[in-house]
Short mmCIF file of C-alpha atoms in Angstrom, two decimals:
data_model
loop_
_atom_site.label_atom_id
_atom_site.label_comp_id
_atom_site.label_asym_id
_atom_site.label_seq_id
_atom_site.Cartn_x
_atom_site.Cartn_y
_atom_site.Cartn_z
CA MET Y 1 -13.42 13.80 -5.63
CA SER Y 2 -15.03 10.58 -4.42
CA ILE Y 3 -12.87 7.93 -2.71
CA ILE Y 4 -9.45 9.25 -1.73
CA PHE Y 5 -6.89 6.57 -0.90
CA ASP Y 6 -4.59 7.40 1.96
CA SER Y 7 -2.37 4.37 2.60
CA ILE Y 8 0.32 2.61 0.60
CA LYS Y 9 -0.96 -0.57 2.28
CA THR Y 10 -4.29 -0.34 0.47
CA ARG Y 11 -5.16 -3.62 -1.25
CA ASN Y 12 -4.98 -3.83 -5.05
CA LEU Y 13 -3.29 -0.47 -5.47
CA ASP Y 14 -2.14 -1.61 -8.89
CA GLN Y 15 -5.77 -1.61 -10.04
CA VAL Y 16 -6.25 1.87 -8.58
CA TYR Y 17 -3.15 3.01 -10.45
CA GLU Y 18 -4.50 1.41 -13.63
CA ILE Y 19 -7.57 3.66 -13.43
CA ASN Y 20 -5.24 6.65 -13.17
CA LEU Y 21 -3.17 5.39 -16.11
CA ASN Y 22 -6.35 4.97 -18.13
CA GLU Y 23 -7.20 8.62 -17.46
CA TYR Y 24 -3.68 9.66 -18.48
CA TYR Y 25 -4.23 8.17 -21.93
CA PHE Y 26 -7.82 9.33 -22.17
CA ASN Y 27 -6.62 12.93 -21.86
CA LEU Y 28 -4.81 12.50 -25.18
CA VAL Y 29 -8.22 12.22 -26.85
CA THR Y 30 -9.27 15.84 -27.22
CA GLY Y 31 -10.84 15.73 -30.68
CA GLN Y 32 -8.00 17.71 -32.25
CA ILE Y 33 -6.56 14.79 -34.23
CA GLU Y 34 -8.69 12.82 -36.65
CA GLY Y 35 -9.26 9.24 -35.59
CA SER Y 36 -8.34 9.66 -31.95
CA GLU Y 37 -10.76 7.82 -29.69
CA ARG Y 38 -11.27 5.73 -26.59
CA VAL Y 39 -13.05 2.39 -26.85
CA ASP Y 40 -14.58 0.73 -23.79
CA ASP Y 41 -14.97 -2.95 -24.59
CA ASP Y 42 -16.42 -5.50 -22.19
CA PHE Y 43 -12.90 -6.84 -21.56
CA PHE Y 44 -10.50 -3.92 -22.09
CA VAL Y 45 -10.09 -0.19 -22.69
CA SER Y 46 -8.12 0.95 -25.73
CA VAL Y 47 -7.01 4.51 -26.41
CA LEU Y 48 -5.92 5.79 -29.81
CA SER Y 49 -4.34 9.25 -29.79
CA GLY Y 50 -3.84 9.67 -33.53
CA LEU Y 51 -0.04 9.56 -33.10
CA ASN Y 52 1.80 6.55 -34.50
CA HIS Y 53 3.99 5.81 -31.50
CA PRO Y 54 3.41 3.29 -28.70
CA ASP Y 55 3.92 5.98 -26.05
CA PHE Y 56 0.60 7.49 -27.15
CA ASN Y 57 -1.67 4.47 -27.74
CA ALA Y 58 -2.56 1.96 -25.07
CA VAL Y 59 -4.47 -1.09 -23.94
CA VAL Y 60 -5.38 -0.87 -20.25
CA GLN Y 61 -7.86 -2.33 -17.76
CA VAL Y 62 -7.77 -5.72 -19.47
CA ASP Y 63 -9.95 -8.54 -18.12
CA ILE Y 64 -8.68 -11.94 -19.29
CA THR Y 65 -9.63 -15.26 -17.73
CA ASP Y 66 -10.01 -18.09 -20.22
CA ASN Y 67 -10.79 -15.80 -23.16
CA PHE Y 68 -7.30 -14.69 -24.28
CA GLU Y 69 -7.83 -15.37 -27.98
CA GLU Y 70 -11.09 -13.41 -28.03
CA VAL Y 71 -9.62 -10.40 -26.26
CA TYR Y 72 -6.35 -10.42 -28.18
CA THR Y 73 -8.13 -10.67 -31.53
CA LYS Y 74 -10.30 -7.66 -30.73
CA VAL Y 75 -7.30 -5.60 -29.62
CA ALA Y 76 -5.13 -6.62 -32.57
CA ASP Y 77 -7.88 -5.98 -35.11
CA TYR Y 78 -8.57 -2.55 -33.63
CA PHE Y 79 -4.99 -1.29 -33.83
CA ASN Y 80 -3.90 -3.21 -36.94
CA ASN Y 81 -6.83 -1.85 -38.93
CA ARG Y 82 -5.58 1.63 -38.06
CA GLY Y 83 -1.90 0.83 -38.64
CA VAL Y 84 -0.56 2.23 -35.37
CA SER Y 85 1.81 1.04 -32.66
CA TYR Y 86 0.57 0.53 -29.12
CA THR Y 87 1.54 -0.52 -25.60
CA TRP Y 88 -0.32 -3.26 -23.70
CA TYR Y 89 0.02 -2.70 -19.94
CA VAL Y 90 0.02 -5.86 -17.82
CA ILE Y 91 -1.16 -5.17 -14.26
CA PRO Y 92 0.07 -7.80 -11.76
CA SER Y 93 -3.10 -8.50 -9.77
CA THR Y 94 -5.15 -9.10 -12.92
CA GLU Y 95 -2.47 -10.89 -14.95
CA PRO Y 96 -3.40 -14.47 -15.80
CA GLU Y 97 -0.54 -16.93 -15.70
CA GLY Y 98 1.40 -17.00 -18.95
CA LEU Y 99 -0.05 -13.79 -20.45
CA VAL Y 100 3.33 -12.26 -21.30
CA ASP Y 101 4.42 -15.42 -23.11
CA GLN Y 102 1.12 -15.53 -24.99
CA LEU Y 103 1.56 -11.94 -26.11
CA LYS Y 104 5.14 -12.66 -27.19
CA GLU Y 105 3.88 -15.53 -29.31
CA LYS Y 106 1.53 -13.05 -31.01
CA GLY Y 107 4.49 -10.83 -31.91
CA LEU Y 108 4.39 -8.26 -29.11
CA ARG Y 109 7.72 -7.25 -27.62
CA TYR Y 110 8.42 -7.04 -23.90
CA VAL Y 111 10.18 -3.68 -23.37
CA GLY Y 112 10.55 -3.73 -19.60
CA ASP Y 113 8.64 -2.71 -16.51
CA ASP Y 114 7.37 0.49 -15.06
CA VAL Y 115 8.50 0.28 -11.44
CA VAL Y 116 5.70 2.01 -9.53
CA VAL Y 117 6.58 3.64 -6.22
CA GLY Y 118 4.22 5.35 -3.81
CA VAL Y 119 4.22 7.71 -0.87
CA GLU Y 120 1.65 8.97 1.60
CA LEU Y 121 1.66 12.67 0.85
CA LYS Y 122 1.69 13.63 4.52
CA SER Y 123 5.23 12.22 4.53
CA ILE Y 124 6.46 13.86 1.35
CA PRO Y 125 9.76 15.74 1.78
CA ARG Y 126 9.35 19.45 2.35
CA ASN Y 127 12.75 20.42 1.02
CA ILE Y 128 14.57 19.00 -1.99
CA ASP Y 129 18.30 19.44 -2.54
CA ALA Y 130 18.25 21.16 -5.94
CA PRO Y 131 19.80 24.32 -7.47
CA ASN Y 132 18.48 27.50 -5.86
CA SER Y 133 17.78 28.97 -9.29
CA LEU Y 134 15.52 26.08 -10.30
CA TYR Y 135 11.96 27.26 -10.91
CA ILE Y 136 9.12 24.80 -11.53
CA GLU Y 137 5.75 25.99 -12.74
CA SER Y 138 2.47 24.57 -13.98
CA ILE Y 139 2.07 25.57 -17.61
CA THR Y 140 -0.85 27.85 -18.42
CA THR Y 141 -0.23 28.90 -22.04
CA SER Y 142 0.08 27.19 -25.41
CA ASP Y 143 3.58 28.62 -25.87
CA LYS Y 144 4.81 26.90 -22.74
CA LEU Y 145 2.95 23.73 -23.71
CA ASN Y 146 4.92 23.74 -26.96
CA LEU Y 147 8.16 24.05 -24.98
CA TRP Y 148 7.01 21.14 -22.82
CA VAL Y 149 6.33 18.95 -25.88
CA ASP Y 150 9.67 19.85 -27.49
CA LEU Y 151 11.51 18.92 -24.31
CA TYR Y 152 9.60 15.66 -23.86
CA CYS Y 153 10.07 14.56 -27.47
CA ARG Y 154 13.73 15.56 -27.70
CA SER Y 155 14.59 13.46 -24.65
CA ARG Y 156 12.87 10.43 -26.22
CA ASN Y 157 14.21 10.88 -29.75
CA ILE Y 158 10.70 11.48 -31.09
CA SER Y 159 10.77 13.66 -34.17
CA GLY Y 160 8.90 14.56 -37.34
CA ASP Y 161 5.19 15.18 -37.62
CA ILE Y 162 4.48 13.40 -34.32
CA VAL Y 163 5.89 16.41 -32.46
CA GLU Y 164 3.61 18.93 -34.15
CA LYS Y 165 0.60 16.64 -33.84
CA PHE Y 166 1.33 16.20 -30.14
CA LYS Y 167 1.24 19.96 -29.70
CA SER Y 168 -2.08 20.18 -31.52
CA ILE Y 169 -3.75 17.76 -29.09
CA TYR Y 170 -3.93 20.47 -26.43
CA GLN Y 171 -4.33 23.56 -28.61
CA ASN Y 172 -7.84 24.28 -27.26
CA THR Y 173 -7.17 23.17 -23.67
CA ASP Y 174 -7.76 25.70 -20.91
CA PHE Y 175 -4.86 24.91 -18.62
CA GLU Y 176 -6.27 27.21 -15.93
CA ASP Y 177 -9.53 25.25 -15.68
CA PRO Y 178 -9.62 23.90 -12.08
CA ARG Y 179 -11.61 20.87 -13.30
CA LEU Y 180 -8.77 19.72 -15.54
CA PRO Y 181 -7.57 16.33 -14.19
CA PHE Y 182 -3.98 16.88 -15.25
CA ARG Y 183 -1.32 19.55 -14.95
CA LYS Y 184 1.88 19.74 -16.94
CA TYR Y 185 4.96 21.10 -15.20
CA ILE Y 186 8.09 22.61 -16.64
CA GLY Y 187 11.34 23.32 -14.82
CA TRP Y 188 13.57 26.28 -15.64
CA LEU Y 189 17.21 26.78 -14.75
CA ASN Y 190 18.73 30.18 -15.49
CA GLY Y 191 15.99 30.85 -18.01
CA GLU Y 192 16.39 27.53 -19.85
CA PRO Y 193 13.62 24.87 -19.89
CA ILE Y 194 15.40 21.73 -18.68
CA ALA Y 195 12.81 19.40 -17.10
CA CYS Y 196 9.14 18.49 -17.26
CA SER Y 197 6.49 16.14 -15.87
CA THR Y 198 2.72 15.55 -15.75
CA LEU Y 199 0.51 15.34 -12.67
CA LEU Y 200 -2.65 13.26 -13.10
CA THR Y 201 -5.31 13.11 -10.38
CA SER Y 202 -7.77 10.27 -10.92
CA GLY Y 203 -8.91 7.08 -9.23
CA GLY Y 204 -8.43 8.58 -5.77
CA ILE Y 205 -4.66 9.05 -6.14
CA ALA Y 206 -2.19 11.50 -7.65
CA ALA Y 207 0.41 10.16 -10.08
CA VAL Y 208 3.36 11.87 -11.75
CA TYR Y 209 4.22 10.77 -15.29
CA ASP Y 210 6.61 11.85 -18.04
CA GLU Y 211 9.67 12.64 -15.93
CA THR Y 212 12.03 14.36 -18.34
CA ILE Y 213 15.34 16.11 -17.77
CA LEU Y 214 18.09 17.20 -20.13
CA PRO Y 215 21.01 14.76 -19.72
CA ARG Y 216 23.56 17.40 -18.71
CA TYR Y 217 21.43 18.32 -15.69
CA LYS Y 218 20.99 14.85 -14.26
CA ASN Y 219 22.14 14.12 -10.70
CA TRP Y 220 21.60 17.73 -9.62
CA GLY Y 221 18.47 16.91 -7.63
CA ILE Y 222 16.26 18.25 -10.42
CA GLU Y 223 14.81 14.76 -11.03
CA ASN Y 224 13.46 14.79 -7.49
CA ALA Y 225 12.09 18.31 -7.71
CA ILE Y 226 10.18 17.74 -10.96
CA ASN Y 227 8.32 14.88 -9.24
CA ILE Y 228 7.94 16.22 -5.71
CA THR Y 229 6.68 19.69 -6.69
CA PRO Y 230 3.57 18.34 -8.50
CA LEU Y 231 2.85 15.95 -5.62
CA LYS Y 232 2.96 18.87 -3.19
CA LYS Y 233 0.32 20.57 -5.33
CA ALA Y 234 -1.76 17.39 -5.24
CA LYS Y 235 -1.49 17.37 -1.45
CA ASP Y 236 -2.79 20.95 -1.38
CA MET Y 237 -5.73 19.75 -3.51
CA GLY Y 238 -6.66 17.16 -0.89
CA TYR Y 239 -5.01 14.03 -2.27
CA LEU Y 240 -3.30 11.76 0.22
CA LEU Y 241 -1.46 9.15 -1.83
CA GLY Y 242 1.05 9.65 -4.63
CA HIS Y 243 2.41 7.26 -7.26
CA ILE Y 244 5.31 7.55 -9.69
CA PRO Y 245 6.05 5.06 -12.49
CA THR Y 246 9.82 4.94 -12.83
CA ASN Y 247 12.74 2.58 -13.48
CA LEU Y 248 15.00 0.52 -11.24
CA GLY Y 249 17.72 3.16 -10.95
CA SER Y 250 15.29 5.94 -10.09
CA GLN Y 251 13.48 3.64 -7.65
CA LYS Y 252 16.55 3.69 -5.41
CA ARG Y 253 16.71 7.48 -5.58
CA LEU Y 254 13.02 7.87 -4.72
CA THR Y 255 13.21 5.27 -1.94
CA ARG Y 256 15.77 7.49 -0.23
CA LEU Y 257 13.12 10.23 -0.25
CA GLY Y 258 10.59 8.04 1.54
CA PHE Y 259 8.84 6.34 -1.38
CA THR Y 260 7.98 2.62 -1.23
CA HIS Y 261 8.12 0.14 -4.07
CA LEU Y 262 4.53 -1.00 -4.68
CA PHE Y 263 4.47 -3.18 -7.82
CA ASN Y 264 5.78 -3.48 -11.37
CA VAL Y 265 3.75 -3.06 -14.54
CA LYS Y 266 4.98 -5.04 -17.55
CA LYS Y 267 4.86 -3.31 -20.92
CA MET Y 268 4.25 -5.24 -24.12
CA VAL Y 269 4.60 -3.29 -27.36
CA HIS Y 270 3.41 -3.87 -30.90
CA LEU Y 271 5.34 -1.77 -33.41
CA VAL Y 272 4.53 -0.76 -36.95
CA ASN Y 273 6.62 1.51 -39.15
CA MET Y 274 7.36 4.63 -37.10
CA GLY Y 275 9.87 6.34 -39.40
CA ARG Y 276 12.69 7.90 -37.41
CA SER Y 277 11.00 7.49 -34.03
CA ARG Y 278 12.81 5.23 -31.61
CA ARG Y 279 11.73 2.60 -29.13
CA PRO Y 280 9.19 3.62 -26.48
CA ARG Y 281 10.21 4.83 -23.08
CA ARG Y 282 8.56 4.60 -19.67
CA ARG Y 283 5.77 6.99 -18.94
#
């Protein structure tokens, strides 16, 4: 680790988070799916996973001043030539005035915000009110990874070949490698997999993505546990600041646990034919 951020009052935390988000997408590029790649342009980073769904392809770390048409054309040509959907993340401190409207005019759809909350990990709750039989573990085998993917995709109405391709992304990943920048967590209740999340350590912070829980188990405290447990592990690893991208309803729940609202990230989506797959969800 290099710089480790320790305060939610750190300036430009949205840009720090953007580095972490970039790494989240970069970890989808493992060489297991043909055509998956990361492109570092002078003005943006684009990540293509090989899956035709905007949850898995992204434009991040965009630098636009007076060159919108140039940057947009490069991005659009890249993804359109490959015929895949993608999400363009708009970070507040680097957002030029009118960018969202410009992207709408180009045909991208605004699908809402990721509400990003943060907590200094020294203040993270020690105890979470959740069922005593809830067990949360970091996955270490391909079989459990497949359960994780099934749970994630089912909750987001993602079906078809995307599911199997998603599983293949990590088929050669050594989940016990201590150098791995991410960990995927799965929660069990009475022997049933019912929740999952992803911990990503990069950019000097720890962030938890992919909060997933089966609908019938919501409001049992499991949503808190599937986020807090990974952040406790990050604290043990030496990280001091945690982020979670969430929605407005969950923001209130996490605020009660000591999290602070930091900023919102706007999501602009370009869709192509995705078969039976539905609209994208928050990360």
